[in-house]
Tab-separated table of N, CA and C in Angstrom:
chain	number	residue	atom	x	y	z
A	1	ARG	N	10.791	-5.404	-11.591
A	1	ARG	CA	11.486	-4.548	-10.646
A	1	ARG	C	10.464	-3.667	-9.962
A	2	HIS	N	10.729	-3.352	-8.700
A	2	HIS	CA	9.802	-2.491	-7.966
A	2	HIS	C	9.646	-1.141	-8.667
A	3	GLY	N	8.585	-0.440	-8.310
A	3	GLY	CA	8.311	0.863	-8.895
A	3	GLY	C	9.361	1.899	-8.536
A	4	ASP	N	9.293	3.037	-9.218
A	4	ASP	CA	10.222	4.140	-8.977
A	4	ASP	C	10.269	4.464	-7.493
A	5	ALA	N	11.477	4.650	-6.969
A	5	ALA	CA	11.657	4.929	-5.544
A	5	ALA	C	12.378	6.255	-5.343
A	6	ASP	N	12.302	6.745	-4.113
A	6	ASP	CA	13.000	7.976	-3.763
A	6	ASP	C	14.496	7.812	-3.986
A	7	ASN	N	15.136	8.905	-4.349
A	7	ASN	CA	16.597	8.904	-4.412
A	7	ASN	C	17.118	8.867	-2.989
A	8	GLY	N	18.330	8.464	-2.856
A	8	GLY	CA	18.906	8.411	-1.521
A	8	GLY	C	19.501	7.056	-1.256
A	9	LYS	N	19.701	6.784	-0.002
A	9	LYS	CA	20.379	5.550	0.381
A	9	LYS	C	19.638	4.910	1.543
A	10	ASP	N	19.603	3.606	1.532
A	10	ASP	CA	19.034	2.879	2.658
A	10	ASP	C	19.972	3.027	3.856
A	11	ILE	N	19.421	2.923	5.060
A	11	ILE	CA	20.214	3.114	6.276
A	11	ILE	C	21.278	2.023	6.422
A	12	GLY	N	21.009	0.847	5.959
A	12	GLY	CA	21.993	-0.226	5.961
A	12	GLY	C	22.312	-0.785	7.332
A	13	ALA	N	23.557	-1.247	7.483
A	13	ALA	CA	23.986	-1.960	8.690
A	13	ALA	C	23.854	-1.127	9.965
A	14	SER	N	23.843	0.202	9.829
A	14	SER	CA	23.726	1.042	11.028
A	14	SER	C	22.291	1.132	11.542
A	15	GLY	N	21.360	0.550	10.808
A	15	GLY	CA	19.952	0.610	11.197
A	15	GLY	C	19.554	-0.525	12.116
A	16	PRO	N	18.311	-0.498	12.570
A	16	PRO	CA	17.811	-1.570	13.440
A	16	PRO	C	17.667	-2.891	12.670
A	17	ALA	N	17.508	-3.951	13.394
A	17	ALA	CA	17.315	-5.266	12.763
A	17	ALA	C	16.123	-5.215	11.806
A	18	ASN	N	16.265	-5.860	10.688
A	18	ASN	CA	15.204	-5.962	9.674
A	18	ASN	C	14.695	-4.599	9.200
A	19	TRP	N	15.547	-3.597	9.192
A	19	TRP	CA	15.154	-2.246	8.772
A	19	TRP	C	14.529	-2.237	7.383
A	20	TRP	N	14.952	-3.142	6.507
A	20	TRP	CA	14.482	-3.151	5.121
A	20	TRP	C	13.000	-3.480	4.990
A	21	LYS	N	12.423	-4.074	6.015
A	21	LYS	CA	10.992	-4.369	5.983
A	21	LYS	C	10.154	-3.145	6.354
A	22	SER	N	10.819	-2.119	6.865
A	22	SER	CA	10.123	-0.925	7.343
A	22	SER	C	9.666	-0.042	6.185
A	23	CYS	N	8.521	0.554	6.363
A	23	CYS	CA	8.024	1.533	5.392
A	23	CYS	C	8.326	2.950	5.877
A	24	ASP	N	9.251	3.071	6.807
A	24	ASP	CA	9.696	4.357	7.336
A	24	ASP	C	10.771	4.908	6.396
A	25	ALA	N	10.509	6.049	5.792
A	25	ALA	CA	11.429	6.642	4.823
A	25	ALA	C	12.766	7.053	5.435
A	26	SER	N	12.841	7.169	6.761
A	26	SER	CA	14.127	7.505	7.386
A	26	SER	C	15.049	6.281	7.458
A	27	LEU	N	14.493	5.098	7.237
A	27	LEU	CA	15.285	3.870	7.282
A	27	LEU	C	15.585	3.302	5.905
A	28	ALA	N	14.616	3.377	5.000
A	28	ALA	CA	14.787	2.750	3.687
A	28	ALA	C	14.101	3.587	2.613
A	29	ARG	N	14.659	3.547	1.429
A	29	ARG	CA	14.029	4.246	0.306
A	29	ARG	C	12.648	3.642	0.076
A	30	GLN	N	11.701	4.492	-0.247
A	30	GLN	CA	10.322	4.065	-0.462
A	30	GLN	C	9.879	4.447	-1.875
A	31	LEU	N	8.762	3.913	-2.302
A	31	LEU	CA	8.211	4.325	-3.587
A	31	LEU	C	7.913	5.820	-3.558
A	32	ASN	N	8.178	6.486	-4.668
A	32	ASN	CA	7.793	7.887	-4.766
A	32	ASN	C	6.424	7.961	-5.448
A	33	ASP	N	5.914	9.181	-5.651
A	33	ASP	CA	4.581	9.324	-6.261
A	33	ASP	C	4.505	8.627	-7.610
A	34	ARG	N	5.534	8.810	-8.422
A	34	ARG	CA	5.541	8.169	-9.749
A	34	ARG	C	5.530	6.647	-9.610
A	35	GLY	N	6.300	6.124	-8.667
A	35	GLY	CA	6.340	4.677	-8.451
A	35	GLY	C	4.997	4.120	-8.018
A	36	ARG	N	4.312	4.846	-7.142
A	36	ARG	CA	2.980	4.406	-6.708
A	36	ARG	C	1.987	4.469	-7.875
A	37	GLN	N	2.008	5.565	-8.625
A	37	GLN	CA	1.093	5.716	-9.761
A	37	GLN	C	1.330	4.641	-10.816
A	38	ARG	N	2.611	4.395	-11.124
A	38	ARG	CA	2.913	3.387	-12.148
A	38	ARG	C	2.587	1.972	-11.673
A	39	SER	N	2.744	1.708	-10.400
A	39	SER	CA	2.415	0.376	-9.875
A	39	SER	C	0.914	0.117	-9.993
A	40	ILE	N	0.112	1.115	-9.637
A	40	ILE	CA	-1.342	0.989	-9.792
A	40	ILE	C	-1.688	0.810	-11.267
A	41	ALA	N	-1.077	1.641	-12.127
A	41	ALA	CA	-1.338	1.566	-13.570
A	41	ALA	C	-0.906	0.210	-14.128
A	42	LEU	N	0.198	-0.336	-13.621
A	42	LEU	CA	0.662	-1.642	-14.098
A	42	LEU	C	-0.369	-2.722	-13.804
A	43	GLY	N	-0.979	-2.671	-12.630
A	43	GLY	CA	-2.038	-3.628	-12.306
A	43	GLY	C	-3.215	-3.505	-13.263
A	44	ILE	N	-3.575	-2.272	-13.591
A	44	ILE	CA	-4.667	-2.043	-14.547
A	44	ILE	C	-4.268	-2.563	-15.926
A	45	ILE	N	-3.031	-2.311	-16.316
A	45	ILE	CA	-2.542	-2.809	-17.611
A	45	ILE	C	-2.623	-4.330	-17.651
A	46	PHE	N	-2.152	-5.002	-16.597
A	46	PHE	CA	-2.200	-6.463	-16.554
A	46	PHE	C	-3.633	-6.965	-16.713
A	47	LYS	N	-4.569	-6.289	-16.069
A	47	LYS	CA	-5.979	-6.701	-16.191
A	47	LYS	C	-6.510	-6.417	-17.598
A	48	ASP	N	-6.170	-5.241	-18.144
A	48	ASP	CA	-6.650	-4.865	-19.479
A	48	ASP	C	-6.123	-5.790	-20.578
A	49	ILE	N	-4.883	-6.254	-20.435
A	49	ILE	CA	-4.349	-7.162	-21.455
A	49	ILE	C	-4.615	-8.623	-21.086
A	50	GLN	N	-5.411	-8.808	-20.041
A	50	GLN	CA	-5.852	-10.120	-19.584
A	50	GLN	C	-4.678	-11.045	-19.253
A	51	LEU	N	-3.776	-10.525	-18.443
A	51	LEU	CA	-2.635	-11.285	-17.971
A	51	LEU	C	-3.029	-11.907	-16.630
A	52	PRO	N	-3.444	-13.170	-16.638
A	52	PRO	CA	-3.946	-13.795	-15.410
A	52	PRO	C	-2.805	-14.242	-14.491
A	53	ILE	N	-2.545	-13.462	-13.473
A	53	ILE	CA	-1.447	-13.764	-12.557
A	53	ILE	C	-1.957	-14.705	-11.469
A	54	ALA	N	-1.306	-15.855	-11.352
A	54	ALA	CA	-1.758	-16.895	-10.420
A	54	ALA	C	-1.032	-16.847	-9.077
A	55	ARG	N	0.217	-16.366	-9.076
A	55	ARG	CA	1.002	-16.329	-7.855
A	55	ARG	C	1.842	-15.051	-7.846
A	56	VAL	N	2.041	-14.488	-6.639
A	56	VAL	CA	2.830	-13.268	-6.503
A	56	VAL	C	3.858	-13.450	-5.393
A	57	PHE	N	5.118	-13.166	-5.720
A	57	PHE	CA	6.207	-13.208	-4.749
A	57	PHE	C	6.851	-11.833	-4.721
A	58	SER	N	7.270	-11.407	-3.538
A	58	SER	CA	7.905	-10.106	-3.385
A	58	SER	C	9.108	-10.211	-2.464
A	59	SER	N	10.073	-9.361	-2.720
A	59	SER	CA	11.159	-9.134	-1.783
A	59	SER	C	10.545	-8.653	-0.471
A	60	GLU	N	11.285	-8.777	0.619
A	60	GLU	CA	10.812	-8.294	1.915
A	60	GLU	C	10.889	-6.765	2.027
A	61	PHE	N	11.624	-6.115	1.137
A	61	PHE	CA	11.757	-4.657	1.194
A	61	PHE	C	10.394	-4.012	0.986
A	62	CYS	N	10.107	-2.978	1.765
A	62	CYS	CA	8.814	-2.311	1.692
A	62	CYS	C	8.520	-1.809	0.283
A	63	ARG	N	9.524	-1.265	-0.419
A	63	ARG	CA	9.260	-0.721	-1.759
A	63	ARG	C	8.837	-1.809	-2.743
A	64	ALA	N	9.353	-3.018	-2.594
A	64	ALA	CA	8.941	-4.126	-3.462
A	64	ALA	C	7.550	-4.617	-3.067
A	65	LYS	N	7.341	-4.815	-1.772
A	65	LYS	CA	6.036	-5.295	-1.313
A	65	LYS	C	4.944	-4.273	-1.633
A	66	SER	N	5.246	-2.977	-1.474
A	66	SER	CA	4.271	-1.929	-1.808
A	66	SER	C	3.919	-1.977	-3.292
A	67	THR	N	4.913	-2.208	-4.137
A	67	THR	CA	4.654	-2.333	-5.575
A	67	THR	C	3.678	-3.476	-5.825
A	68	ALA	N	3.958	-4.643	-5.229
A	68	ALA	CA	3.080	-5.807	-5.422
A	68	ALA	C	1.669	-5.518	-4.917
A	69	GLU	N	1.565	-4.849	-3.784
A	69	GLU	CA	0.237	-4.524	-3.239
A	69	GLU	C	-0.511	-3.574	-4.166
A	70	LEU	N	0.179	-2.568	-4.698
A	70	LEU	CA	-0.466	-1.588	-5.573
A	70	LEU	C	-0.835	-2.180	-6.938
A	71	VAL	N	-0.046	-3.142	-7.417
A	71	VAL	CA	-0.401	-3.839	-8.664
A	71	VAL	C	-1.727	-4.563	-8.467
A	72	ASN	N	-1.939	-5.065	-7.268
A	72	ASN	CA	-3.229	-5.668	-6.909
A	72	ASN	C	-3.639	-6.764	-7.905
A	73	ALA	N	-2.736	-7.713	-8.093
A	73	ALA	CA	-2.965	-8.775	-9.078
A	73	ALA	C	-3.992	-9.805	-8.635
A	74	GLY	N	-4.308	-9.859	-7.352
A	74	GLY	CA	-5.316	-10.804	-6.880
A	74	GLY	C	-4.796	-11.805	-5.887
A	75	PRO	N	-3.791	-12.613	-6.245
A	75	PRO	CA	-3.307	-13.615	-5.300
A	75	PRO	C	-2.647	-12.992	-4.071
A	76	VAL	N	-2.588	-13.764	-3.004
A	76	VAL	CA	-1.898	-13.350	-1.790
A	76	VAL	C	-0.419	-13.162	-2.128
A	77	ILE	N	0.172	-12.108	-1.602
A	77	ILE	CA	1.588	-11.830	-1.843
A	77	ILE	C	2.419	-12.614	-0.838
A	78	VAL	N	3.369	-13.388	-1.339
A	78	VAL	CA	4.288	-14.148	-0.500
A	78	VAL	C	5.623	-13.421	-0.508
A	79	THR	N	6.106	-13.000	0.674
A	79	THR	CA	7.424	-12.373	0.715
A	79	THR	C	8.483	-13.451	0.838
A	80	ASP	N	9.621	-13.201	0.205
A	80	ASP	CA	10.677	-14.203	0.171
A	80	ASP	C	12.030	-13.489	0.229
A	81	GLY	N	12.791	-13.756	1.275
A	81	GLY	CA	14.091	-13.120	1.474
A	81	GLY	C	15.138	-13.491	0.447
A	82	ARG	N	14.905	-14.545	-0.325
A	82	ARG	CA	15.870	-14.928	-1.361
A	82	ARG	C	15.907	-13.937	-2.516
A	83	ILE	N	14.879	-13.060	-2.592
A	83	ILE	CA	14.876	-12.058	-3.657
A	83	ILE	C	14.999	-10.640	-3.089
A	84	ASN	N	15.505	-10.538	-1.844
A	84	ASN	CA	15.837	-9.238	-1.279
A	84	ASN	C	17.016	-8.651	-2.044
A	85	HIS	N	17.208	-7.336	-1.895
A	85	HIS	CA	18.387	-6.688	-2.464
A	85	HIS	C	19.607	-7.484	-2.014
A	86	PRO	N	20.654	-7.598	-2.839
A	86	PRO	CA	21.790	-8.479	-2.524
A	86	PRO	C	22.413	-8.293	-1.143
A	87	GLU	N	22.448	-7.072	-0.628
A	87	GLU	CA	23.074	-6.842	0.673
A	87	GLU	C	22.283	-7.456	1.823
A	88	HIS	N	21.023	-7.813	1.567
A	88	HIS	CA	20.171	-8.371	2.626
A	88	HIS	C	19.426	-9.610	2.145
A	89	ASN	N	20.048	-10.300	1.229
A	89	ASN	CA	19.462	-11.501	0.657
A	89	ASN	C	19.669	-12.650	1.646
A	90	THR	N	18.607	-13.302	2.051
A	90	THR	CA	18.699	-14.334	3.095
A	90	THR	C	19.377	-15.616	2.625
A	91	SER	N	19.496	-15.815	1.311
A	91	SER	CA	20.103	-17.050	0.818
A	91	SER	C	21.613	-16.938	0.705
A	92	GLY	N	22.137	-15.702	0.700
A	92	GLY	CA	23.569	-15.522	0.497
A	92	GLY	C	23.967	-15.682	-0.957
A	93	GLN	N	22.973	-15.863	-1.827
A	93	GLN	CA	23.241	-16.016	-3.263
A	93	GLN	C	22.685	-14.813	-4.013
A	94	SER	N	22.794	-14.847	-5.324
A	94	SER	CA	22.318	-13.731	-6.141
A	94	SER	C	20.792	-13.720	-6.217
A	95	LEU	N	20.246	-12.557	-6.591
A	95	LEU	CA	18.804	-12.455	-6.814
A	95	LEU	C	18.375	-13.411	-7.926
A	96	PHE	N	19.199	-13.545	-8.933
A	96	PHE	CA	18.896	-14.458	-10.033
A	96	PHE	C	18.714	-15.874	-9.496
A	97	SER	N	19.614	-16.301	-8.612
A	97	SER	CA	19.489	-17.636	-7.999
A	97	SER	C	18.219	-17.741	-7.163
A	98	GLY	N	17.871	-16.665	-6.456
A	98	GLY	CA	16.635	-16.646	-5.679
A	98	GLY	C	15.413	-16.793	-6.556
A	99	MET	N	15.409	-16.069	-7.696
A	99	MET	CA	14.298	-16.184	-8.638
A	99	MET	C	14.186	-17.618	-9.157
A	100	LEU	N	15.324	-18.199	-9.518
A	100	LEU	CA	15.313	-19.576	-10.033
A	100	LEU	C	14.789	-20.550	-8.978
A	101	ALA	N	15.198	-20.360	-7.724
A	101	ALA	CA	14.733	-21.242	-6.653
A	101	ALA	C	13.222	-21.135	-6.479
A	102	ILE	N	12.697	-19.916	-6.515
A	102	ILE	CA	11.247	-19.742	-6.403
A	102	ILE	C	10.548	-20.422	-7.567
A	103	MET	N	11.031	-20.179	-8.767
A	103	MET	CA	10.380	-20.761	-9.947
A	103	MET	C	10.474	-22.276	-9.952
A	104	ASN	N	11.611	-22.818	-9.535
A	104	ASN	CA	11.760	-24.275	-9.487
A	104	ASN	C	10.863	-24.909	-8.441
A	105	GLY	N	10.424	-24.129	-7.455
A	105	GLY	CA	9.542	-24.641	-6.423
A	105	GLY	C	8.070	-24.590	-6.796
A	106	GLN	N	7.770	-24.087	-7.986
A	106	GLN	CA	6.374	-23.951	-8.411
A	106	GLN	C	5.993	-25.079	-9.370
A	107	PRO	N	4.731	-25.425	-9.413
A	107	PRO	CA	4.310	-26.431	-10.390
A	107	PRO	C	4.408	-25.864	-11.803
A	108	VAL	N	4.691	-26.709	-12.750
A	108	VAL	CA	4.689	-26.295	-14.152
A	108	VAL	C	3.252	-26.456	-14.627
A	109	ASP	N	2.509	-25.360	-14.575
A	109	ASP	CA	1.077	-25.433	-14.852
A	109	ASP	C	0.595	-24.353	-15.827
A	110	ASN	N	1.537	-23.721	-16.541
A	110	ASN	CA	1.194	-22.671	-17.499
A	110	ASN	C	0.477	-21.500	-16.851
A	111	LYS	N	0.770	-21.244	-15.574
A	111	LYS	CA	0.194	-20.095	-14.881
A	111	LYS	C	1.275	-19.044	-14.690
A	112	ILE	N	0.844	-17.805	-14.603
A	112	ILE	CA	1.786	-16.695	-14.533
A	112	ILE	C	2.130	-16.370	-13.083
A	113	ILE	N	3.432	-16.204	-12.845
A	113	ILE	CA	3.948	-15.831	-11.535
A	113	ILE	C	4.508	-14.420	-11.660
A	114	LEU	N	4.116	-13.539	-10.759
A	114	LEU	CA	4.672	-12.192	-10.690
A	114	LEU	C	5.680	-12.179	-9.551
A	115	ILE	N	6.924	-11.805	-9.863
A	115	ILE	CA	7.976	-11.701	-8.854
A	115	ILE	C	8.420	-10.245	-8.819
A	116	VAL	N	8.283	-9.598	-7.668
A	116	VAL	CA	8.653	-8.189	-7.517
A	116	VAL	C	9.925	-8.122	-6.684
A	117	THR	N	10.973	-7.605	-7.300
A	117	THR	CA	12.268	-7.616	-6.640
A	117	THR	C	13.064	-6.372	-7.022
A	118	HIS	N	14.374	-6.497	-7.140
A	118	HIS	CA	15.269	-5.358	-7.324
A	118	HIS	C	16.076	-5.484	-8.607
A	119	HIS	N	16.708	-4.391	-8.990
A	119	HIS	CA	17.436	-4.292	-10.257
A	119	HIS	C	18.430	-5.428	-10.518
A	120	PRO	N	19.274	-5.838	-9.583
A	120	PRO	CA	20.287	-6.840	-9.933
A	120	PRO	C	19.742	-8.227	-10.278
A	121	ILE	N	18.433	-8.401	-10.365
A	121	ILE	CA	17.864	-9.708	-10.723
A	121	ILE	C	18.439	-10.214	-12.047
A	122	ASN	N	18.799	-9.304	-12.936
A	122	ASN	CA	19.291	-9.693	-14.248
A	122	ASN	C	20.750	-10.131	-14.226
A	123	GLU	N	21.438	-9.942	-13.129
A	123	GLU	CA	22.864	-10.235	-13.106
A	123	GLU	C	23.098	-11.715	-12.854
A	124	LYS	N	22.901	-12.488	-13.875
A	124	LYS	CA	23.065	-13.939	-13.742
A	124	LYS	C	24.510	-14.278	-13.404
A	125	ARG	N	24.671	-15.347	-12.718
A	125	ARG	CA	26.014	-15.772	-12.317
A	125	ARG	C	26.316	-17.176	-12.829
A	126	SER	N	25.606	-17.597	-13.847
A	126	SER	CA	25.775	-18.955	-14.352
A	126	SER	C	25.619	-18.970	-15.855
A	127	SER	N	26.437	-19.745	-16.518
A	127	SER	CA	26.307	-19.872	-17.973
A	127	SER	C	25.258	-20.912	-18.344
A	128	ASN	N	24.572	-21.484	-17.341
A	128	ASN	CA	23.526	-22.469	-17.616
A	128	ASN	C	22.258	-21.837	-18.176
A	129	TYR	N	22.213	-20.510	-18.218
A	129	TYR	CA	21.022	-19.796	-18.682
A	129	TYR	C	21.409	-18.794	-19.769
A	130	PRO	N	21.864	-19.296	-20.929
A	130	PRO	CA	22.374	-18.395	-21.968
A	130	PRO	C	21.320	-17.473	-22.575
A	131	SER	N	20.048	-17.765	-22.402
A	131	SER	CA	19.031	-16.911	-23.016
A	131	SER	C	18.814	-15.617	-22.232
A	132	PHE	N	19.308	-15.530	-20.996
A	132	PHE	CA	19.129	-14.329	-20.185
A	132	PHE	C	20.187	-13.289	-20.541
A	133	PRO	N	19.781	-12.020	-20.645
A	133	PRO	CA	20.768	-10.968	-20.921
A	133	PRO	C	21.624	-10.713	-19.682
A	134	ASP	N	22.824	-10.208	-19.898
A	134	ASP	CA	23.710	-9.900	-18.776
A	134	ASP	C	23.446	-8.526	-18.186
A	135	VAL	N	22.696	-7.700	-18.888
A	135	VAL	CA	22.415	-6.349	-18.401
A	135	VAL	C	20.928	-6.074	-18.510
A	136	SER	N	20.475	-5.152	-17.692
A	136	SER	CA	19.064	-4.784	-17.700
A	136	SER	C	18.789	-3.778	-18.803
A	137	PRO	N	17.717	-3.968	-19.580
A	137	PRO	CA	17.381	-3.013	-20.627
A	137	PRO	C	16.610	-1.809	-20.102
A	138	PHE	N	16.364	-1.729	-18.806
A	138	PHE	CA	15.608	-0.623	-18.211
A	138	PHE	C	15.998	-0.483	-16.751
A	139	THR	N	15.570	0.594	-16.130
A	139	THR	CA	15.950	0.805	-14.737
A	139	THR	C	14.776	0.730	-13.771
A	140	TRP	N	13.606	1.265	-14.112
A	140	TRP	CA	12.494	1.319	-13.167
A	140	TRP	C	11.245	0.648	-13.728
A	141	THR	N	10.493	0.036	-12.881
A	141	THR	CA	9.161	-0.492	-13.176
A	141	THR	C	9.135	-1.250	-14.507
A	142	GLY	N	10.061	-2.153	-14.683
A	142	GLY	CA	10.099	-2.957	-15.889
A	142	GLY	C	9.890	-4.415	-15.559
A	143	VAL	N	9.639	-5.206	-16.584
A	143	VAL	CA	9.383	-6.627	-16.366
A	143	VAL	C	10.200	-7.496	-17.314
A	144	TYR	N	10.542	-8.670	-16.837
A	144	TYR	CA	11.105	-9.726	-17.659
A	144	TYR	C	10.024	-10.768	-17.842
A	145	PHE	N	10.008	-11.391	-18.997
A	145	PHE	CA	9.110	-12.515	-19.228
A	145	PHE	C	9.984	-13.759	-19.286
A	146	VAL	N	9.666	-14.709	-18.408
A	146	VAL	CA	10.454	-15.922	-18.270
A	146	VAL	C	9.519	-17.107	-18.433
A	147	LYS	N	9.981	-18.119	-19.136
A	147	LYS	CA	9.156	-19.306	-19.375
A	147	LYS	C	9.781	-20.514	-18.686
A	148	VAL	N	8.928	-21.328	-18.059
A	148	VAL	CA	9.371	-22.580	-17.456
A	148	VAL	C	8.744	-23.715	-18.261
A	149	ALA	N	9.582	-24.515	-18.879
A	149	ALA	CA	9.113	-25.644	-19.680
A	149	ALA	C	8.776	-26.827	-18.767
A	150	PRO	N	8.039	-27.819	-19.281
A	150	PRO	CA	7.689	-28.992	-18.463
A	150	PRO	C	8.891	-29.692	-17.823
A	151	ASP	N	10.068	-29.612	-18.480
A	151	ASP	CA	11.263	-30.237	-17.899
A	151	ASP	C	11.985	-29.300	-16.922
A	152	LYS	N	11.323	-28.181	-16.566
A	152	LYS	CA	11.839	-27.162	-15.637
A	152	LYS	C	12.950	-26.308	-16.246
A	153	THR	N	13.171	-26.406	-17.551
A	153	THR	CA	14.102	-25.513	-18.219
A	153	THR	C	13.520	-24.101	-18.165
A	154	ILE	N	14.352	-23.152	-17.783
A	154	ILE	CA	13.903	-21.767	-17.646
A	154	ILE	C	14.599	-20.923	-18.705
A	155	THR	N	13.802	-20.177	-19.469
A	155	THR	CA	14.367	-19.328	-20.507
A	155	THR	C	13.818	-17.908	-20.412
A	156	TYR	N	14.653	-16.972	-20.804
A	156	TYR	CA	14.280	-15.573	-20.902
A	156	TYR	C	13.526	-15.395	-22.211
A	157	GLU	N	12.344	-14.796	-22.143
A	157	GLU	CA	11.514	-14.616	-23.334
A	157	GLU	C	11.416	-13.171	-23.784
A	158	GLY	N	11.862	-12.230	-22.961
A	158	GLY	CA	11.818	-10.831	-23.344
A	158	GLY	C	11.676	-9.923	-22.142
A	159	ALA	N	11.657	-8.636	-22.411
A	159	ALA	CA	11.520	-7.632	-21.360
A	159	ALA	C	10.662	-6.496	-21.882
A	160	ALA	N	10.052	-5.772	-20.975
A	160	ALA	CA	9.254	-4.609	-21.371
A	160	ALA	C	9.317	-3.564	-20.278
A	161	SER	N	9.440	-2.332	-20.696
A	161	SER	CA	9.389	-1.218	-19.752
A	161	SER	C	7.929	-0.925	-19.428
A	162	TRP	N	7.718	-0.115	-18.407
A	162	TRP	CA	6.360	0.309	-18.081
A	162	TRP	C	5.731	0.978	-19.300
A	163	ALA	N	6.471	1.837	-19.976
A	163	ALA	CA	5.937	2.559	-21.134
A	163	ALA	C	5.528	1.589	-22.253
A	164	MET	N	6.305	0.543	-22.464
A	164	MET	CA	5.977	-0.423	-23.516
A	164	MET	C	4.722	-1.208	-23.150
A	165	LEU	N	4.585	-1.609	-21.907
A	165	LEU	CA	3.368	-2.311	-21.479
A	165	LEU	C	2.145	-1.414	-21.662
A	166	ASN	N	2.290	-0.153	-21.310
A	166	ASN	CA	1.200	0.808	-21.483
A	166	ASN	C	0.849	0.959	-22.966
A	167	TYR	N	1.856	0.991	-23.828
A	167	TYR	CA	1.636	1.074	-25.278
A	167	TYR	C	0.839	-0.137	-25.775
A	168	TRP	N	1.251	-1.346	-25.351
A	168	TRP	CA	0.548	-2.565	-25.793
A	168	TRP	C	-0.901	-2.556	-25.337
A	169	ARG	N	-1.123	-2.127	-24.099
A	169	ARG	CA	-2.481	-2.065	-23.583
A	169	ARG	C	-3.318	-1.092	-24.408
A	170	ASN	N	-2.794	0.091	-24.654
A	170	ASN	CA	-3.528	1.094	-25.433
A	170	ASN	C	-3.804	0.609	-26.842
A	171	LYS	N	-2.856	-0.099	-27.433
A	171	LYS	CA	-3.042	-0.653	-28.779
A	171	LYS	C	-4.156	-1.703	-28.763
A	172	LYS	N	-4.146	-2.571	-27.759
A	172	LYS	CA	-5.172	-3.605	-27.652
A	172	LYS	C	-6.565	-2.996	-27.467
A	173	LEU	N	-6.637	-1.915	-26.685
A	173	LEU	CA	-7.914	-1.277	-26.401
A	173	LEU	C	-8.259	-0.187	-27.418
A	174	ASN	N	-7.446	-0.057	-28.465
A	174	ASN	CA	-7.638	0.962	-29.502
A	174	ASN	C	-7.709	2.364	-28.931
A	175	LYS	N	-6.809	2.676	-28.012
A	175	LYS	CA	-6.766	4.019	-27.404
A	175	LYS	C	-5.784	4.885	-28.140
């Protein structure tokens, strides 16, 4: 999920076309100081725990793309409207379906994909994925770990908050 963002509301349908891509705070909620700091720290954590990210996908929303940029994982960030917030999702389906479509389009090569999107990603709409929880265990700057098997079976492997990732990193580095 994208980093902590300002409270408030996006301008929505009353705004200009593609307002969600704007980094103008008068149009859409943006990352706040904590969100920017944690996004940078998350990138450092990923490097410290040697999490080699091979591909990065982001929602078109500025707050998601900014999170991916600040994580600075290395690969070029690909924006994808299928993982936009549900009200502006280009596929007309759920974020969960968008995530599955992105993952199904990738080679099964044991490489890590970082997908930066929005909270409702966990709201699955299919019983074909029983390993996924129906509710999110966190609200901000958290991650799900998902595995794609050689037969393209996708399973939920766990979740971690920003604080838990930071704890693991500190434990690994004996801090």
